Short mmCIF file of N, CA and C in Angstrom, two decimals:
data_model
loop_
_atom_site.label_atom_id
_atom_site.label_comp_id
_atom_site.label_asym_id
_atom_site.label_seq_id
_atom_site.Cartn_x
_atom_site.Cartn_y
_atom_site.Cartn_z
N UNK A 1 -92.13 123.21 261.91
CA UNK A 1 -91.75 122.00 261.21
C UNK A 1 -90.28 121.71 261.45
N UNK A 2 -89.72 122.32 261.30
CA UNK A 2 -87.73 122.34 261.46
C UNK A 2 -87.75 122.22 263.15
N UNK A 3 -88.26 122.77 263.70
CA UNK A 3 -88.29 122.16 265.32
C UNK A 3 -88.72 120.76 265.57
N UNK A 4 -89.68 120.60 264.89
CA UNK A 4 -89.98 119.07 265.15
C UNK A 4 -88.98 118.26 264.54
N UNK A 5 -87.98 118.68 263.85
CA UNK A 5 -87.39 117.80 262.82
C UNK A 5 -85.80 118.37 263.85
N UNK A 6 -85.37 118.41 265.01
CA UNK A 6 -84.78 118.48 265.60
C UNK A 6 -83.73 119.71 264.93
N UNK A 7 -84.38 121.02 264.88
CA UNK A 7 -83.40 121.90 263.96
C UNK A 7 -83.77 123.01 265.70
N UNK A 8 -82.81 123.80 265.29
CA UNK A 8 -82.59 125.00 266.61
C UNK A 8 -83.12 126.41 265.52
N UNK A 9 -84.35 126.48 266.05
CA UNK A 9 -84.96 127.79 265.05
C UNK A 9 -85.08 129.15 265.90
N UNK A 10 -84.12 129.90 265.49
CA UNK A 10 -84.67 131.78 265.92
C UNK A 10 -84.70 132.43 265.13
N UNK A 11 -85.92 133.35 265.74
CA UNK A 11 -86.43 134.32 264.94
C UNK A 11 -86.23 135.80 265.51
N UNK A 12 -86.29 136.61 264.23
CA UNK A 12 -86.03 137.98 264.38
C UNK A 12 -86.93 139.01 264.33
N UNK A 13 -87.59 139.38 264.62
CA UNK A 13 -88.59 140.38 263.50
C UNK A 13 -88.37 141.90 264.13
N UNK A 14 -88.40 142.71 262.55
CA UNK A 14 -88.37 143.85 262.92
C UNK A 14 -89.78 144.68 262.24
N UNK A 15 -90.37 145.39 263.43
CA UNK A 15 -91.44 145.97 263.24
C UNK A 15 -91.22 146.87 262.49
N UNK A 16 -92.46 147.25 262.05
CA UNK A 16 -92.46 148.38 260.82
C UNK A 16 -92.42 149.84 261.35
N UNK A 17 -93.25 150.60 260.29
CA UNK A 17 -92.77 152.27 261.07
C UNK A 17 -93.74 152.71 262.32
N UNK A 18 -95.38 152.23 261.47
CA UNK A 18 -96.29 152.71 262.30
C UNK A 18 -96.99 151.85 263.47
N UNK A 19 -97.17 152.20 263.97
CA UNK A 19 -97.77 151.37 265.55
C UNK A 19 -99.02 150.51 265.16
N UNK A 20 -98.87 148.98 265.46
CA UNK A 20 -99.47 147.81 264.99
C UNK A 20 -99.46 147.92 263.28
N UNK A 21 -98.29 148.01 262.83
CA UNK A 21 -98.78 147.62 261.53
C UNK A 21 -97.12 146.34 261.37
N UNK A 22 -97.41 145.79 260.41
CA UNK A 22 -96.69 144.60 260.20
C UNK A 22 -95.24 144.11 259.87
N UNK A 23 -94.44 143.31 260.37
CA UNK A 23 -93.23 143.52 260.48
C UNK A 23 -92.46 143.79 258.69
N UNK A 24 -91.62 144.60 258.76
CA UNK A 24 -91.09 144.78 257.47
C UNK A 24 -90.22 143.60 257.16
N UNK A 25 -88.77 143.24 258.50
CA UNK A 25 -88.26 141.85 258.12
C UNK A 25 -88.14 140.90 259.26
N UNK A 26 -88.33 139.98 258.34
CA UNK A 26 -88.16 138.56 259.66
C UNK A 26 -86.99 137.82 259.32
N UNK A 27 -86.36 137.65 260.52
CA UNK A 27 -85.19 136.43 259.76
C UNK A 27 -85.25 135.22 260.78
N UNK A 28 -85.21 134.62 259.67
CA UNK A 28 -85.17 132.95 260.57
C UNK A 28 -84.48 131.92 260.25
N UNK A 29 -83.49 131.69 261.34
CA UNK A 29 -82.75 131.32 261.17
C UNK A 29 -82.12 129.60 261.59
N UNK A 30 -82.26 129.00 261.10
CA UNK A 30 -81.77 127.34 261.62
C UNK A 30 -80.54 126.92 261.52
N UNK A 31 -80.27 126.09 262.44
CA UNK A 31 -79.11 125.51 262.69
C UNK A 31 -79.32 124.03 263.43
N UNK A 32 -78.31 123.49 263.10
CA UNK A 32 -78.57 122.14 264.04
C UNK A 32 -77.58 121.90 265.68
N UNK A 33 -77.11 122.74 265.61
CA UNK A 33 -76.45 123.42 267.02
C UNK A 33 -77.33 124.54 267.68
N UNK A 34 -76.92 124.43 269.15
CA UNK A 34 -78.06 125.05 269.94
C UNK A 34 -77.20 127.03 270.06
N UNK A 35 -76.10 127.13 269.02
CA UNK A 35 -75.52 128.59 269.31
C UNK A 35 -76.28 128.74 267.66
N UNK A 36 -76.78 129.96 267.97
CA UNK A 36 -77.37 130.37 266.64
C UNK A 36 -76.48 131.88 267.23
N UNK A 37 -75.89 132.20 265.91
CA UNK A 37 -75.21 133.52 265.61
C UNK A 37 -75.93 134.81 265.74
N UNK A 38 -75.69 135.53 265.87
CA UNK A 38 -76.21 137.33 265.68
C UNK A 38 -77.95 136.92 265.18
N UNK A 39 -78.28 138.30 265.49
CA UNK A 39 -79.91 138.29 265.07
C UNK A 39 -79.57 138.35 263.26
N UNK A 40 -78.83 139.16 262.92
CA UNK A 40 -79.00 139.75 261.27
C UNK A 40 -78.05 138.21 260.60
N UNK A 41 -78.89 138.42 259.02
CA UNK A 41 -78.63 137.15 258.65
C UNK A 41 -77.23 138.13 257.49
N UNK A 42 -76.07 137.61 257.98
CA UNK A 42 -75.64 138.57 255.97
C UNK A 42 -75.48 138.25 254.73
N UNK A 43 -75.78 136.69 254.75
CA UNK A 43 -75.28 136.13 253.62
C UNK A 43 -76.60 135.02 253.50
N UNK A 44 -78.20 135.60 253.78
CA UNK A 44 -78.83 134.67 253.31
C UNK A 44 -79.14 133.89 251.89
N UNK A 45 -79.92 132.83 252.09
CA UNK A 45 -79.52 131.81 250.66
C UNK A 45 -80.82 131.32 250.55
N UNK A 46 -81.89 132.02 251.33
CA UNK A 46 -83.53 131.72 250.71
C UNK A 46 -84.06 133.31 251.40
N UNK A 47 -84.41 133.90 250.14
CA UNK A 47 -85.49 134.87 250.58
C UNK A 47 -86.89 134.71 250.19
N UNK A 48 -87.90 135.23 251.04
CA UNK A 48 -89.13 135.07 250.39
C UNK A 48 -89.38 136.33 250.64
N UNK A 49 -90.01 137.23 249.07
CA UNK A 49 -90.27 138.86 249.63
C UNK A 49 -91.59 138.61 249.24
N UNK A 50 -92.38 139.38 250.28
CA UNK A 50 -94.25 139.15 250.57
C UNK A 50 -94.51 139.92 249.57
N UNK A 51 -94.21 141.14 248.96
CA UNK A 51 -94.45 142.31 248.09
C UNK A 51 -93.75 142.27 247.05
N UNK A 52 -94.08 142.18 245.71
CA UNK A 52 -93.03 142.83 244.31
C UNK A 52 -92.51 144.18 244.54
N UNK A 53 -93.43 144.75 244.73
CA UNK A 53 -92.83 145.89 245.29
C UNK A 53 -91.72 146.53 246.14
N UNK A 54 -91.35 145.43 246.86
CA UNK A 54 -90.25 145.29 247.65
C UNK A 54 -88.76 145.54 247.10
N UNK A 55 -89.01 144.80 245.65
CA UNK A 55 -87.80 144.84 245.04
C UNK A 55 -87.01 146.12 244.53
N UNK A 56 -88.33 146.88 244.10
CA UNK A 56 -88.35 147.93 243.80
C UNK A 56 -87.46 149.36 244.70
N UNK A 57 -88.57 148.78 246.22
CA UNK A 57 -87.88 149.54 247.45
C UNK A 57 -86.40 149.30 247.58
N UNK A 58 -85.56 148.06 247.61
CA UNK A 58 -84.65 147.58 247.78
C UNK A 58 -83.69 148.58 246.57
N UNK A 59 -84.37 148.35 245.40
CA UNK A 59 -82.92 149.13 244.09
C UNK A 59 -82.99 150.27 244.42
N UNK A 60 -83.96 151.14 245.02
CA UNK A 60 -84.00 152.50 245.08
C UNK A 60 -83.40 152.85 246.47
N UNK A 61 -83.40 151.74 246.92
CA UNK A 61 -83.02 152.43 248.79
C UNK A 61 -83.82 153.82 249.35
N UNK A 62 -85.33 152.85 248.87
CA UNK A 62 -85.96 153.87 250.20
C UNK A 62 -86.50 153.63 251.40
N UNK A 63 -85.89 152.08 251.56
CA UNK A 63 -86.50 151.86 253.31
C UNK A 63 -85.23 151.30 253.60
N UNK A 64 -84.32 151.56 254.15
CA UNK A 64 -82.79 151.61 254.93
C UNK A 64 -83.05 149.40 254.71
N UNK A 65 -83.84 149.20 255.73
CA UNK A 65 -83.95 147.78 256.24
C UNK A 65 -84.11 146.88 255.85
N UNK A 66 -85.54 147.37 253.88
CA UNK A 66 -85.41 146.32 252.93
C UNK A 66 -84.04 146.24 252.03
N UNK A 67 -83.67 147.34 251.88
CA UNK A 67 -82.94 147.83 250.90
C UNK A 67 -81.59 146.68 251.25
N UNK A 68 -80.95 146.65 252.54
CA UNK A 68 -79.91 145.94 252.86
C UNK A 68 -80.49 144.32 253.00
N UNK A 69 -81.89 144.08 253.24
CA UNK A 69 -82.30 142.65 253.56
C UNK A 69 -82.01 141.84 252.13
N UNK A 70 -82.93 142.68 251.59
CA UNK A 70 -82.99 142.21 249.92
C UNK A 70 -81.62 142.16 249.07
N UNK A 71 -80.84 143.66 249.67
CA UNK A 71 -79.78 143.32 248.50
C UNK A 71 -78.79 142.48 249.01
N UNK A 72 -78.65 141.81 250.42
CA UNK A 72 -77.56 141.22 251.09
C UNK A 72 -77.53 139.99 249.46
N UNK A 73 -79.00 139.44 249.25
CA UNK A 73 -79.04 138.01 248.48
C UNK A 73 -78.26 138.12 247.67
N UNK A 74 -77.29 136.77 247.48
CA UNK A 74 -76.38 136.93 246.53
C UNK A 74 -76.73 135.59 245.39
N UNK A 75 -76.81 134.68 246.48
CA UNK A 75 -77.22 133.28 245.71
C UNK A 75 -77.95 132.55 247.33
N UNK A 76 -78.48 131.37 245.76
CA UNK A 76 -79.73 130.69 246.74
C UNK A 76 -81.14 130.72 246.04
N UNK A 77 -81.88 130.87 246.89
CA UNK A 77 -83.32 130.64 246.81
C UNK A 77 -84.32 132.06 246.52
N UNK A 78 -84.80 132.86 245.78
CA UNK A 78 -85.85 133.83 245.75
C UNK A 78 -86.79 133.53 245.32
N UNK A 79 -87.95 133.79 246.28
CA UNK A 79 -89.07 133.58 246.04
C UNK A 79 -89.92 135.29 246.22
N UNK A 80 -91.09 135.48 245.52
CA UNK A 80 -91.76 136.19 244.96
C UNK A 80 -93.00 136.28 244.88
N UNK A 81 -93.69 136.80 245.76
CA UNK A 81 -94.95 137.06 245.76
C UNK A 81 -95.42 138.10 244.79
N UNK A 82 -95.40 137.25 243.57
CA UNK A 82 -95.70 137.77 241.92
C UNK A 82 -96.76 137.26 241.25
N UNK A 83 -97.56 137.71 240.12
CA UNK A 83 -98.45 137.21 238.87
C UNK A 83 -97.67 137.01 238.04
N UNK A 84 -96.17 137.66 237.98
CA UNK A 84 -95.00 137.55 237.01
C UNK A 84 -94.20 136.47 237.08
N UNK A 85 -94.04 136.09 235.74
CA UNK A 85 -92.98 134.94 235.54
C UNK A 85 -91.35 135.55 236.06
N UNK A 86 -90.64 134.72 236.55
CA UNK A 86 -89.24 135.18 237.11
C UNK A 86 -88.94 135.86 236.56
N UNK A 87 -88.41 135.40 235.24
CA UNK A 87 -88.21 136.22 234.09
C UNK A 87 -88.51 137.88 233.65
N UNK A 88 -89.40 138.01 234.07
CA UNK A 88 -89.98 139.35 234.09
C UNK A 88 -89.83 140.04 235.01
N UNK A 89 -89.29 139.68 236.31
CA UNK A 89 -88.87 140.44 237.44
C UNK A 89 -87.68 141.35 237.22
N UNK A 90 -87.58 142.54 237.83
CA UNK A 90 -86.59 143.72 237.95
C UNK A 90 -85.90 143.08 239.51
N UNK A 91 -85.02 142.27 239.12
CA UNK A 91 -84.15 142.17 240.58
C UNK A 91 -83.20 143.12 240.83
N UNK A 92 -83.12 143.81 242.23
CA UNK A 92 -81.98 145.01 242.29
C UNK A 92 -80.61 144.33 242.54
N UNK A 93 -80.00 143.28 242.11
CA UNK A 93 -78.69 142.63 242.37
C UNK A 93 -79.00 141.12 241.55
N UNK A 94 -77.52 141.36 240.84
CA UNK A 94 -77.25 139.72 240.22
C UNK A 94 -77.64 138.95 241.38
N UNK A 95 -77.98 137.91 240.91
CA UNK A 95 -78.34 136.53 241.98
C UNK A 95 -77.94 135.26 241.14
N UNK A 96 -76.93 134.71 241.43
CA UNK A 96 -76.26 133.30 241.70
C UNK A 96 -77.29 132.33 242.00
N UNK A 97 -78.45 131.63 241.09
CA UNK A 97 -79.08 130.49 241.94
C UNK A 97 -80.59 130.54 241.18
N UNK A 98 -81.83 130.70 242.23
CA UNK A 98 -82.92 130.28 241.45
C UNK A 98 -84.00 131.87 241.78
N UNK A 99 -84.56 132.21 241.02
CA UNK A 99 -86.11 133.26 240.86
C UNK A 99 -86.59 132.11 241.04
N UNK A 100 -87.78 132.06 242.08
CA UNK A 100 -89.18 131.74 242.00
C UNK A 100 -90.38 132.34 242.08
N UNK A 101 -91.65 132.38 241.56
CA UNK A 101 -92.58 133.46 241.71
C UNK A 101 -93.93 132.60 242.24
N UNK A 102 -94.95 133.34 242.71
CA UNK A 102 -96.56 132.76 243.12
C UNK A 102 -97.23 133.71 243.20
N UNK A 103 -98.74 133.92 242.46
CA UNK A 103 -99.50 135.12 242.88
C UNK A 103 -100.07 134.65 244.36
N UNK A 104 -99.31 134.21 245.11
CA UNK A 104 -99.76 134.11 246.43
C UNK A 104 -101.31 135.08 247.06
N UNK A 105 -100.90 136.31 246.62
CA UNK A 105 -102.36 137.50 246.85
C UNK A 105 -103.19 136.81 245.80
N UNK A 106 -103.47 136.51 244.61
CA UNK A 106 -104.22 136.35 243.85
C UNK A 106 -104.98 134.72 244.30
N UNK A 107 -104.15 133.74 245.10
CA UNK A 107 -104.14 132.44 245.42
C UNK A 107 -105.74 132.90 246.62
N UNK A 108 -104.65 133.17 247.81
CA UNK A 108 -105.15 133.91 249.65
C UNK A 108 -106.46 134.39 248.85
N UNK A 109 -106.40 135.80 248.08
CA UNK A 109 -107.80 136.85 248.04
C UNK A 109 -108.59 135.64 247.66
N UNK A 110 -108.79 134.87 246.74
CA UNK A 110 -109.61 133.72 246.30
C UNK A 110 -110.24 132.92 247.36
N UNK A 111 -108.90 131.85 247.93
CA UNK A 111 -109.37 130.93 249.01
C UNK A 111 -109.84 131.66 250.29
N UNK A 112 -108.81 132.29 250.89
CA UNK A 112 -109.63 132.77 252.48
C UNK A 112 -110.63 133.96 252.64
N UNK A 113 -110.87 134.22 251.46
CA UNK A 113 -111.69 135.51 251.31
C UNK A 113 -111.42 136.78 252.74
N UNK A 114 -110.63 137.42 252.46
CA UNK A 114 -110.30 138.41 253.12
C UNK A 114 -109.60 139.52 252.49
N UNK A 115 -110.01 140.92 253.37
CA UNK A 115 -109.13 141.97 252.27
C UNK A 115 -108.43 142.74 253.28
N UNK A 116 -106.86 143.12 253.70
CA UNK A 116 -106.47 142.36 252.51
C UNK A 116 -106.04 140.62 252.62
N UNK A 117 -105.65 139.89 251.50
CA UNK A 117 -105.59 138.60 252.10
C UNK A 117 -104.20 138.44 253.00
N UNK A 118 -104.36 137.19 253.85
CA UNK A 118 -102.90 137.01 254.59
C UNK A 118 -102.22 135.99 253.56
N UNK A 119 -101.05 136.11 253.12
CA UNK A 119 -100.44 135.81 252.18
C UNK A 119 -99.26 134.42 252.85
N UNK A 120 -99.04 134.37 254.06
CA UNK A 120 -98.13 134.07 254.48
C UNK A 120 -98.07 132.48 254.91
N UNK A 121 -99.21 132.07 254.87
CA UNK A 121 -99.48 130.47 254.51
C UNK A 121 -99.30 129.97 253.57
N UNK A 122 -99.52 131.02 252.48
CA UNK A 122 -99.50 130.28 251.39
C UNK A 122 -98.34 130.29 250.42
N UNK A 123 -97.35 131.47 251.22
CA UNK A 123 -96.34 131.30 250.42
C UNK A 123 -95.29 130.40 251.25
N UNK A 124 -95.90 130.39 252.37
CA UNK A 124 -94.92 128.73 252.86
C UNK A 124 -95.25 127.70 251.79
N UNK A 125 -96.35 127.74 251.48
CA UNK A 125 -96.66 126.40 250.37
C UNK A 125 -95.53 126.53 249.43
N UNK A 126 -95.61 127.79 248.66
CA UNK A 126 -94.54 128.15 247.65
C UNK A 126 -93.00 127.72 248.20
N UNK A 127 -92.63 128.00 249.28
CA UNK A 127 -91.43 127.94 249.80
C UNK A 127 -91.08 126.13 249.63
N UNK A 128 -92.09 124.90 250.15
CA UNK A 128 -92.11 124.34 250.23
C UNK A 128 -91.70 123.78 248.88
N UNK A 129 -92.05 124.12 247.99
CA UNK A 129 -91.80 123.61 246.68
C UNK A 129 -90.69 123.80 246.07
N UNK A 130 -90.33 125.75 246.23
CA UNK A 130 -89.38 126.12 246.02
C UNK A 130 -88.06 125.63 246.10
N UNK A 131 -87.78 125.68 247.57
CA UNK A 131 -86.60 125.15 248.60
C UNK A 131 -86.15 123.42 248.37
N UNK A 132 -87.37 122.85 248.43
CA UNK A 132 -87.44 121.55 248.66
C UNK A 132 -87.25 121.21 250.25
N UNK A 133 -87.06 122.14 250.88
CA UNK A 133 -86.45 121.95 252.60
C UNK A 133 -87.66 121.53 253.24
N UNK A 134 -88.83 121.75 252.85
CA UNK A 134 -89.96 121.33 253.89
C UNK A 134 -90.71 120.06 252.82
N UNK A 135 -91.45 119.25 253.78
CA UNK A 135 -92.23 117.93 253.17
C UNK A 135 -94.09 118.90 252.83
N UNK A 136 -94.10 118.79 251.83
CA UNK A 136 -95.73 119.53 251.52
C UNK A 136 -96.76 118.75 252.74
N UNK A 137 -96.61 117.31 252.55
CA UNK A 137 -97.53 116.54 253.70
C UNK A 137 -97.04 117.19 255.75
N UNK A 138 -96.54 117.76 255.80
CA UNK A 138 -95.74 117.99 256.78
C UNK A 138 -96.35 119.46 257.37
N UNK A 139 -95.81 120.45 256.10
CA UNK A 139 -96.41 121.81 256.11
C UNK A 139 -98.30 121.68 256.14
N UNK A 140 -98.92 120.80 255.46
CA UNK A 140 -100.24 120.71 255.41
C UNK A 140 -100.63 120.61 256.65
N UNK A 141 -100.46 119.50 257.24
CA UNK A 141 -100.80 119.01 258.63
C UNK A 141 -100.50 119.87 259.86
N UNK A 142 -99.07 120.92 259.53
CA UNK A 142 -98.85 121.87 260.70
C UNK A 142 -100.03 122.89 260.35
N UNK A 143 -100.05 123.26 259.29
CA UNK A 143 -101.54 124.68 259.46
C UNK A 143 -102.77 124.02 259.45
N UNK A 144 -103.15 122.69 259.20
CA UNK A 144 -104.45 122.23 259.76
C UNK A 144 -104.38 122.10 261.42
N UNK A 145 -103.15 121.85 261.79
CA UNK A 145 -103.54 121.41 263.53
C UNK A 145 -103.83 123.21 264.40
N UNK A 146 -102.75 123.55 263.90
CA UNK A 146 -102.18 125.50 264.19
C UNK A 146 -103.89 126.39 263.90
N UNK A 147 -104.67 126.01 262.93
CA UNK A 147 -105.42 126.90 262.63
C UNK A 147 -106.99 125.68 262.33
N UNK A 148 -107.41 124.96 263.50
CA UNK A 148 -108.71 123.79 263.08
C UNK A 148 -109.90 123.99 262.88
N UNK A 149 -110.64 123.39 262.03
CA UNK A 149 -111.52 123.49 261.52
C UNK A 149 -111.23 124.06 259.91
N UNK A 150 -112.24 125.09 258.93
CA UNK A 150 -112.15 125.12 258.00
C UNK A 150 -111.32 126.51 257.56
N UNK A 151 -110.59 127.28 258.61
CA UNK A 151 -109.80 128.56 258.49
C UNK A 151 -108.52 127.55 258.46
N UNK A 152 -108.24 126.44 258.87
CA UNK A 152 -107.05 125.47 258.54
C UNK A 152 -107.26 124.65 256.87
N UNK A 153 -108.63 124.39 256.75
CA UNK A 153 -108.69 123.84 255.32
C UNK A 153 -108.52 124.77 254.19
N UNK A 154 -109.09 125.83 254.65
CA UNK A 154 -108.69 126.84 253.18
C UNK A 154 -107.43 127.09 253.06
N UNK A 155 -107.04 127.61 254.58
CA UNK A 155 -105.05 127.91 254.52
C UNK A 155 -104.27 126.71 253.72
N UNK A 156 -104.85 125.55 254.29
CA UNK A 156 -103.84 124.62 253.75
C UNK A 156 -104.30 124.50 251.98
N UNK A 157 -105.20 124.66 252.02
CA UNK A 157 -105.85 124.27 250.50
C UNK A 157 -104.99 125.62 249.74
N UNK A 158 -104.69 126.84 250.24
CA UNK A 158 -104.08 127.63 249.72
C UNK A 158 -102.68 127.45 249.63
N UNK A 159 -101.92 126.54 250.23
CA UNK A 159 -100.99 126.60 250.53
C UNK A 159 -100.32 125.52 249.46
N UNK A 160 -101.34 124.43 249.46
CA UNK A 160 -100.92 123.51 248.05
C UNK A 160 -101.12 123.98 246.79
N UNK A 161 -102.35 125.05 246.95
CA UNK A 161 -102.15 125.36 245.19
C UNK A 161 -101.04 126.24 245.21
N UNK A 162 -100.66 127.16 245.94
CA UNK A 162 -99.49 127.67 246.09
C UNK A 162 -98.03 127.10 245.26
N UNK A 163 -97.65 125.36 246.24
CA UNK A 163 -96.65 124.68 245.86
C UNK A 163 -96.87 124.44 244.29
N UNK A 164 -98.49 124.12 244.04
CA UNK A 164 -98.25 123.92 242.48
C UNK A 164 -98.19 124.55 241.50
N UNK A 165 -98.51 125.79 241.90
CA UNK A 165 -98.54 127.30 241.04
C UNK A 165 -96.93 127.17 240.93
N UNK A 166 -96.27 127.40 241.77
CA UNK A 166 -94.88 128.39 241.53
C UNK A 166 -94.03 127.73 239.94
N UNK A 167 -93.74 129.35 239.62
CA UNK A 167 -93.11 129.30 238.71
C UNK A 167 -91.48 129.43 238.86
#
């Protein structure tokens, strides 16, 4: 979406521990100039963490990579792949700005019926709402064209109740 909207998007990802299993962090990064800086972000201002659990990892510093991703956030945007109201979250660092939450897993396990569910459509929905940076009609139409037929209607259908869930 930010590419089509004339933005310069790179991405980072760092794989996890074990062989094919899923990246721990991604950073992505936009700019409207074609020099995008270093891979590591240090002063990001929207996180979205896929796991509550994450947060957890992050205060305790037991994975080197969340621990510094998560606690870099100072202010900005957090979003939360939660059943919990913001409010109720254990954040490992003051944050300057906004908690947002979505049972995104509880959303995905429902609509795409899969175990476990892929979470990551639908918390773009959340993001979308969150941020305000993406158009919901915009994000809909990119995972119906990206994924066609009815594995695009559920994603997207997950992806709006998503935007309207977040707390």
């Amino acid at each position: 979406i930010y590419a089509q909207q004339g933005w310069f998007v790179s991405v980072n990802v760092y794989p996890g521990t074990r062989a094919r299993s899923a990246p721990v962090i991604n950073y992505v990064k936009l700019s409207n100039s074609s020099v995008l800086a270093s891979c590591a972000n240090y002063h990001p201002e929207q996180v979205i963490v896929f796991q509550e659990e994450f947060l957890l990892t992050a205060r305790e510093n037991t994975h080197e990579l969340i621990a510094d991703a998560v606690g870099r956030m100072k202010r900005g945007v957090l979003l939360v792949n939660s059943p919990k109201a913001p409010r109720e979250l254990d954040l490992p660092f003051d944050l300057e700005g906004t908690v947002a939450t979505v049972d995104a897993t509880g959303i995905a396990a429902r609509l795409l019926r899969r175990n476990p569910p892929p979470v990551g459509l639908t918390l773009l929905g959340a993001y979308a709402r969150a941020t305000e940076s993406v158009g919901l009609e915009a994000l809909l139409q990119v995972i119906k064209e990206a994924f066609p037929g009815s594995v695009g209607e559920r994603n997207a259908q997950a992806a709006l109740e998503a935007y309207q869930s977040v707390q």
